mmCIF file of C-alpha atoms in Angstrom:
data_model
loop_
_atom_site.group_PDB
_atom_site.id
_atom_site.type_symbol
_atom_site.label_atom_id
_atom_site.label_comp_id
_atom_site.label_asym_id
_atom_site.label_seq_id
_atom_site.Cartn_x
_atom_site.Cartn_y
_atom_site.Cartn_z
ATOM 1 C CA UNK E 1374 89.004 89.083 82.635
ATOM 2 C CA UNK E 1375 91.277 86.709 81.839
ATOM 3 C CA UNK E 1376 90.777 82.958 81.602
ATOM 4 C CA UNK E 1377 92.000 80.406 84.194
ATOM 5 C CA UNK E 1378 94.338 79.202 82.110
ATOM 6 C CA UNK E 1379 96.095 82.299 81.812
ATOM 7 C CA UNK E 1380 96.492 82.493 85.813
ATOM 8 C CA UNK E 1381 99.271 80.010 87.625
ATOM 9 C CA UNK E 1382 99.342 79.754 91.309
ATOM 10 C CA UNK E 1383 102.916 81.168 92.458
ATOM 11 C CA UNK E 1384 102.604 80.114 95.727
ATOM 12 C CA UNK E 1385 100.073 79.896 98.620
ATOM 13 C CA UNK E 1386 99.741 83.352 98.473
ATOM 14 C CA UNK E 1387 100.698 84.645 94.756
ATOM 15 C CA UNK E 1388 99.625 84.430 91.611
ATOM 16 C CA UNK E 1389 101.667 84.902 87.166
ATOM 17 C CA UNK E 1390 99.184 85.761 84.743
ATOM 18 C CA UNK E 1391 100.380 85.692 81.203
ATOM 19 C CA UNK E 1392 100.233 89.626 81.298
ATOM 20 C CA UNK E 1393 103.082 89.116 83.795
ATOM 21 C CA UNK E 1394 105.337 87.161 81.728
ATOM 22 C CA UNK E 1395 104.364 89.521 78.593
ATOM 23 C CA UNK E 1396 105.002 92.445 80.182
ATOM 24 C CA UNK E 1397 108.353 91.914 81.165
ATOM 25 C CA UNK E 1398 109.689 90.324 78.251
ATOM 26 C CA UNK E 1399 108.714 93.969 76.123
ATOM 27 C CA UNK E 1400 109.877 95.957 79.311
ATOM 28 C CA UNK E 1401 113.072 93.953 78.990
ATOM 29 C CA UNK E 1402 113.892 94.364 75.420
ATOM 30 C CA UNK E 1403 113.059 98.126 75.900
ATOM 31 C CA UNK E 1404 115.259 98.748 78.377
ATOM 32 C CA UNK E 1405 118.244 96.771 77.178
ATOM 33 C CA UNK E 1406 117.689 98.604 73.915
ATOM 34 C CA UNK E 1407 118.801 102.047 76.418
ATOM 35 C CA UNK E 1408 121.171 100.372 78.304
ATOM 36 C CA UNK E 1409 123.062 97.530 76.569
ATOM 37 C CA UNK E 1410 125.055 95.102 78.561
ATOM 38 C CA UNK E 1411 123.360 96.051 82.163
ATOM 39 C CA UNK E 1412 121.873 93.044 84.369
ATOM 40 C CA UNK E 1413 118.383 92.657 84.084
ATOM 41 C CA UNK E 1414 116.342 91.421 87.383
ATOM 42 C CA UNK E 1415 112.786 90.493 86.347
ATOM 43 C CA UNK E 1416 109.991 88.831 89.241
ATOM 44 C CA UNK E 1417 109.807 85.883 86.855
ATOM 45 C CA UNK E 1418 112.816 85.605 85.670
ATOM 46 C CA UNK E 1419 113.975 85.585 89.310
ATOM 47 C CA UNK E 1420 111.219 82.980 90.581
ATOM 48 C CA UNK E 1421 112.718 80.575 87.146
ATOM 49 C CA UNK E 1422 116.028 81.588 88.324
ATOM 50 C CA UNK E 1423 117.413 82.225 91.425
ATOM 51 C CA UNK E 1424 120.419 82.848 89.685
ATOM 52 C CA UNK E 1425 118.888 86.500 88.055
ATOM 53 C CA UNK E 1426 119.583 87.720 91.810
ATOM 54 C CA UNK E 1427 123.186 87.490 91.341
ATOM 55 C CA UNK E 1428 122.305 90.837 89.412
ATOM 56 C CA UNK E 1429 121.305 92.974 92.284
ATOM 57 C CA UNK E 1430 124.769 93.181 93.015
ATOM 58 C CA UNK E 1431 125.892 95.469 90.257
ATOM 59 C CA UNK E 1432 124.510 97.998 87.790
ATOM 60 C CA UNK E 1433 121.287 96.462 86.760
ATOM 61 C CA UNK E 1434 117.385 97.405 86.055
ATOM 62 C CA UNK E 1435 114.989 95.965 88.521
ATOM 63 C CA UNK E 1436 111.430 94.677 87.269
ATOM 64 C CA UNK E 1437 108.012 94.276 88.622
ATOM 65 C CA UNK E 1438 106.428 94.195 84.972
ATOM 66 C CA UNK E 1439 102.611 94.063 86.840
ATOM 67 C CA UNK E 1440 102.567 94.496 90.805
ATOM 68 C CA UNK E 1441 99.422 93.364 92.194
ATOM 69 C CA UNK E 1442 99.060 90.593 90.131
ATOM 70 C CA UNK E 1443 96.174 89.248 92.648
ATOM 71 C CA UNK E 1444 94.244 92.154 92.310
ATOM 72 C CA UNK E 1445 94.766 92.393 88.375
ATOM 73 C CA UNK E 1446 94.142 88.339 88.004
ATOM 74 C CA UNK E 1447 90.723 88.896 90.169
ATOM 75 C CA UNK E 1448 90.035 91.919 87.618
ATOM 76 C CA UNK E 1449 90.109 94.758 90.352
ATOM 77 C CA UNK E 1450 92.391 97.318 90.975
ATOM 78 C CA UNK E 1451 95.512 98.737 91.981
ATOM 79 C CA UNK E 1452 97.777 97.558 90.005
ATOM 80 C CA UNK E 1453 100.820 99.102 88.502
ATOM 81 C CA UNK E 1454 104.430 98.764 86.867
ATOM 82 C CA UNK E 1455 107.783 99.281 89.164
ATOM 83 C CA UNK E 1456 111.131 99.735 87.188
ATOM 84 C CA UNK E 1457 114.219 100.675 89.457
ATOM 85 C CA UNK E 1458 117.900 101.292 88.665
ATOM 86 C CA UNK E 1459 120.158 100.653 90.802
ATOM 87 C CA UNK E 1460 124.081 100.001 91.534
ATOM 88 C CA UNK E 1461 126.169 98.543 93.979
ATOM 89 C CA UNK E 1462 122.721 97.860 96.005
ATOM 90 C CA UNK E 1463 121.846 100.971 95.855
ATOM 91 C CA UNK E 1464 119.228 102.354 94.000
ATOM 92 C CA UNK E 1465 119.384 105.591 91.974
ATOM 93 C CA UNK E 1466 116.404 106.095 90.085
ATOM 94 C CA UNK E 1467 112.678 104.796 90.149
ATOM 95 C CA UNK E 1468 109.520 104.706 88.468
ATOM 96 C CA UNK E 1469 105.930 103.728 89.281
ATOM 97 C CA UNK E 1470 103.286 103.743 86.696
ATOM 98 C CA UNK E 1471 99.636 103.157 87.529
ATOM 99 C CA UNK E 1472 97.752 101.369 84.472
ATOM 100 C CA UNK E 1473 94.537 102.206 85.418
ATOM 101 C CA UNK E 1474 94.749 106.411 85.687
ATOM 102 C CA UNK E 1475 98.261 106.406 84.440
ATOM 103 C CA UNK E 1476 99.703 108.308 87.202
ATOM 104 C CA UNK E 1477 103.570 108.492 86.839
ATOM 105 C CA UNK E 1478 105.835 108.380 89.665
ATOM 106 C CA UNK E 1479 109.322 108.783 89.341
ATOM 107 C CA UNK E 1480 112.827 109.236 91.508
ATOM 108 C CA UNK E 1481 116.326 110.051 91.300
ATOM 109 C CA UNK E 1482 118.600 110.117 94.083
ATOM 110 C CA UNK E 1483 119.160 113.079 95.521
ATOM 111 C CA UNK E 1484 116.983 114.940 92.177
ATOM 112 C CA UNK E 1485 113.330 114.660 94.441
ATOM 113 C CA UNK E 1486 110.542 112.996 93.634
ATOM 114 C CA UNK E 1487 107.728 113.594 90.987
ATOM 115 C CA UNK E 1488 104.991 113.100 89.553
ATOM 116 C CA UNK E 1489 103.463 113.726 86.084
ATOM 117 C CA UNK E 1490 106.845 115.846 86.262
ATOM 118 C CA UNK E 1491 105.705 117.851 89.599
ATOM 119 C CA UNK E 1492 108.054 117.126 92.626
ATOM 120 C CA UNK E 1493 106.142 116.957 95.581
ATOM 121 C CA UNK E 1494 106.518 116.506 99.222
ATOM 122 C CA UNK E 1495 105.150 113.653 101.426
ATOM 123 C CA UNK E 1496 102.206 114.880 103.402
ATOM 124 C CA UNK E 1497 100.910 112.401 106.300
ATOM 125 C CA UNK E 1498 97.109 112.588 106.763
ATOM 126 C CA UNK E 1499 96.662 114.900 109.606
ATOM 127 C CA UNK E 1500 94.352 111.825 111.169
ATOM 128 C CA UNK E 1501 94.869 111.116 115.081
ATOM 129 C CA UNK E 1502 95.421 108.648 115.867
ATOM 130 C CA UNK E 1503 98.026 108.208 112.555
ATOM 131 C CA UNK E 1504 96.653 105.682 109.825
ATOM 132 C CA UNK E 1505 98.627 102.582 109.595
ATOM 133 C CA UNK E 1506 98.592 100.066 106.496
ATOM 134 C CA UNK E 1507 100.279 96.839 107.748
ATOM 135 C CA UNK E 1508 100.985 94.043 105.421
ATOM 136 C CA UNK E 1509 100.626 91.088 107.790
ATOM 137 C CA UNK E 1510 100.344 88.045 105.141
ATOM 138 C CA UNK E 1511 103.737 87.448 105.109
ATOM 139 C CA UNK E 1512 104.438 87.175 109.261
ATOM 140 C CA UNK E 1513 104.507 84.246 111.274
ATOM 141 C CA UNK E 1514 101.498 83.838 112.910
ATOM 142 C CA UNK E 1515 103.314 84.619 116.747
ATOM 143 C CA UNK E 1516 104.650 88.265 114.765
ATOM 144 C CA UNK E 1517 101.194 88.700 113.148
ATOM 145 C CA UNK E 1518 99.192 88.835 116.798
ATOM 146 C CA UNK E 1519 101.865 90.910 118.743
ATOM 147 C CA UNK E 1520 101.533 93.703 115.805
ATOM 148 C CA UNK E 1521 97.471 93.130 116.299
ATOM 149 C CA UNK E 1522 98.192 92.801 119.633
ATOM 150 C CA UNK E 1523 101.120 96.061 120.497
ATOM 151 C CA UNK E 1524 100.956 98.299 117.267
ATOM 152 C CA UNK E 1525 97.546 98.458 116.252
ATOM 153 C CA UNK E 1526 95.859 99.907 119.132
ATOM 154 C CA UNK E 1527 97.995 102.937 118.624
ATOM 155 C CA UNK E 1528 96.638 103.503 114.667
ATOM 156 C CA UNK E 1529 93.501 103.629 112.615
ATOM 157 C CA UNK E 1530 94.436 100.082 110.535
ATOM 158 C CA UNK E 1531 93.293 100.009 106.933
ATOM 159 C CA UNK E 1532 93.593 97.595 104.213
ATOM 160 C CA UNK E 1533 96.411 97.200 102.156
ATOM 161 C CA UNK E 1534 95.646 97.776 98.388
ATOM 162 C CA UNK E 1535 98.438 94.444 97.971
ATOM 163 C CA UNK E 1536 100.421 96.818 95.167
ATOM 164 C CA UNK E 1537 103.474 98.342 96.266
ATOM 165 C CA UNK E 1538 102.883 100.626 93.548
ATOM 166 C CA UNK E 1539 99.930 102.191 95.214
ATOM 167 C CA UNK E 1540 101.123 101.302 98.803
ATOM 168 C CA UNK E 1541 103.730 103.864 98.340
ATOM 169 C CA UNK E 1542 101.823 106.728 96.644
ATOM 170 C CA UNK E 1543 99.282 106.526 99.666
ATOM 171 C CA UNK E 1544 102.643 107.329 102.194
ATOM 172 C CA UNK E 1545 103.247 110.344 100.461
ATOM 173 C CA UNK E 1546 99.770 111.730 99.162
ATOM 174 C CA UNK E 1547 98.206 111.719 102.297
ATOM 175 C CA UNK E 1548 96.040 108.894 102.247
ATOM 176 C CA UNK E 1549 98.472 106.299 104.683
ATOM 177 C CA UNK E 1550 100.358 107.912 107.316
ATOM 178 C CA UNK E 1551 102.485 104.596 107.987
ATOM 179 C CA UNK E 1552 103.264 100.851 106.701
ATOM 180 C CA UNK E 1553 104.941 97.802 107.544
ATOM 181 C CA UNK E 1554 106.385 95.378 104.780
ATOM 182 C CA UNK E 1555 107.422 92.250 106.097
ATOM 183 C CA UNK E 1556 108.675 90.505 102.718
ATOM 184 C CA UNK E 1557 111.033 93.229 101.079
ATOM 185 C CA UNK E 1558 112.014 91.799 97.673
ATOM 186 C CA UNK E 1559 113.527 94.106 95.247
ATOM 187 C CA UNK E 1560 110.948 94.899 92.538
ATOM 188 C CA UNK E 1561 108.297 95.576 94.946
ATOM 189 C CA UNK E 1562 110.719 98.062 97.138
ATOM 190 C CA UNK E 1563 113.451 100.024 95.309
ATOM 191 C CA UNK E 1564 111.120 102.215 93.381
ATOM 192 C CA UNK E 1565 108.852 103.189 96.044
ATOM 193 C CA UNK E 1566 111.358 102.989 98.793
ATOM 194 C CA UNK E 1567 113.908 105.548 96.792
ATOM 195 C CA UNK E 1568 110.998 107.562 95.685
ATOM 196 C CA UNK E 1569 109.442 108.529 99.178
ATOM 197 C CA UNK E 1570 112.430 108.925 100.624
ATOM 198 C CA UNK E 1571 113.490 112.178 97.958
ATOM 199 C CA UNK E 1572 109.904 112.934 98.687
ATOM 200 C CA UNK E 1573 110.613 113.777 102.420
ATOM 201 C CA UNK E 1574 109.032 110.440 103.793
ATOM 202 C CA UNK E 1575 111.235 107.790 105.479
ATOM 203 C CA UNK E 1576 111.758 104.504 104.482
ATOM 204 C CA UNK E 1577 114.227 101.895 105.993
ATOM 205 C CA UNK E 1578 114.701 98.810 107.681
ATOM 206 C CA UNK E 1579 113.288 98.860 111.294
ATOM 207 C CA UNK E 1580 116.856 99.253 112.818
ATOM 208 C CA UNK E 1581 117.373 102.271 111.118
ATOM 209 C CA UNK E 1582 119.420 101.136 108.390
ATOM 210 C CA UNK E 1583 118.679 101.894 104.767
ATOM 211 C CA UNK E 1584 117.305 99.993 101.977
ATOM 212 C CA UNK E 1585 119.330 97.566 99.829
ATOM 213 C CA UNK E 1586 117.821 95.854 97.099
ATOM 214 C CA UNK E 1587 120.965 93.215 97.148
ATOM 215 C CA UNK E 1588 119.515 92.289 100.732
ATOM 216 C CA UNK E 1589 117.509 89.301 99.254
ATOM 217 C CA UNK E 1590 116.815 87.209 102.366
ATOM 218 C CA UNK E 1591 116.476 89.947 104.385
ATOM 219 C CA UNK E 1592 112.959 91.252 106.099
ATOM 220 C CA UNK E 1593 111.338 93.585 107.392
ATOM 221 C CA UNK E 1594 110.741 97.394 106.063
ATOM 222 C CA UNK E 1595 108.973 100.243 107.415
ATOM 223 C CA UNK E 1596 107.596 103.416 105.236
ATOM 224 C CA UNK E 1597 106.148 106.436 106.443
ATOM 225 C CA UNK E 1598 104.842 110.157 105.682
ATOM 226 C CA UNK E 1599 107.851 111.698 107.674
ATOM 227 C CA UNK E 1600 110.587 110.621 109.481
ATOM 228 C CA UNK E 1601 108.832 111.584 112.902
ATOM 229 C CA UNK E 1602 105.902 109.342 112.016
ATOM 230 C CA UNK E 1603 108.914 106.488 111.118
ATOM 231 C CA UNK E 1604 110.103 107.136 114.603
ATOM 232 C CA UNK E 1605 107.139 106.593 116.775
ATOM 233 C CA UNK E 1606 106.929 103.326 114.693
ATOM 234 C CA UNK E 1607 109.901 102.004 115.267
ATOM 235 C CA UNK E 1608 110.139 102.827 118.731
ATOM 236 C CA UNK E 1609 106.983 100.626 119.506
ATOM 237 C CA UNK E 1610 108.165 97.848 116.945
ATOM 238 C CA UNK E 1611 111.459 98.018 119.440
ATOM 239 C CA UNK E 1612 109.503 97.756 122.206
ATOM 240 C CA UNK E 1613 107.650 94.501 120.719
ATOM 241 C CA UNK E 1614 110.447 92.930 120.215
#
């Protein structure tokens, strides 16, 4: 466990740990060391400097150096590390790691998706009605009771594990059959977003448009097991609207 001075309140809702800043300071000089000269867009960095978003832009690596800080800084799991490439906005490979059973995740556009170097295909769970993890805590409180209120009487709600690096394994492993992302920032969503699309899942904004990780202020994601599970959520998020 680590000690409270070692945890910093981020916001209402977030939490840095040391490990945070520590982590991406090695992951930082590691990958510069394989790519000299490309931008490098860290969480922290970011939240120092808004500045570091400039980045997204152009070729650059994208870092979540530990995603689910909460869970980590309450010593529980998931949590993970996300490390994205991308270019123009657009991102071309991705990597989740798990810390605790070291499962490795990893994407390259239009190469699949793998892991522990086995490509595999999304699978949705099979359940009916279709299992729905919604991440609500960043919705207005009016948006948060018309999703209670219109979407989840048509799925089995769980919990979100608050890790976008396990949030997206559970889409394709047949665990989550759908999700909803309300805050969409970059080193929580290229990695997972690239990687379950090559696996056959869907991921994309709920207009149908795809993924950007230079779309900083914009909200609003939804991931699923297939595209025709996408569908039937997007057509009742339509209908909410």
């Amino acid at each position: 466990m680590l000690d409270a001075g070692q945890i910093t309140d981020k916001s209402a809702d977030d939490v840095v740990t040391i490990a945070d800043h520590q982590a991406e300071e090695m992951l930082m000089e590691g990958l510069a060391r394989l790519n000299p000269g490309i931008a490098m867009v860290g969480e922290e960095a970011a939240h120092v400097d808004a500045a570091v978003l400039d980045g997204l832009s152009g070729p650059c690596w994208i870092i979540d150096p530990l995603d689910g800080t909460n869970n980590f800084a309450a010593g529980k799991p998931p949590f993970g590390i996300l490390i994205a490439l991308a270019d123009g906005g657009i991102t071309q490979s991705g990597w989740i790691f798990d810390c605790l059973t070291g499962r490795f995740c990893a994407a390259h556009a239009g190469s699949g998706a793998y892991i522990g170097g086995e490509r595999i295909t999304a699978r949705p769970s099979g359940n009916a009605p279709p299992i729905a993890a919604i991440s609500t805590i960043f919705m207005e409180s009016a948006q948060r009771e018309a999703v209670m209120q219109h979407i989840a009487p048509h799925y089995e709600m769980v919990d979100i594990p608050r890790c976008a690096a396990e949030q997206y394994p559970r889409l394709a492993l047949g665990t989550n059959d759908v999700s909803i992302f309300e805050r969409t920032l970059a080193w929580d969503h290229a990695a997972g977003a690239l990687w379950l699309n090559e696996a056959g899942g869907k991921v994309a904004r709920p207009d149908g448009s795809p993924y950007r990780v230079d779309e900083h202020g914009r909200t609003g994601l939804i991931g699923a097991a297939s595209p025709a599970l996408w569908d039937g959520l997007a057509a009742r998020l339509k209908q909410m609207a």
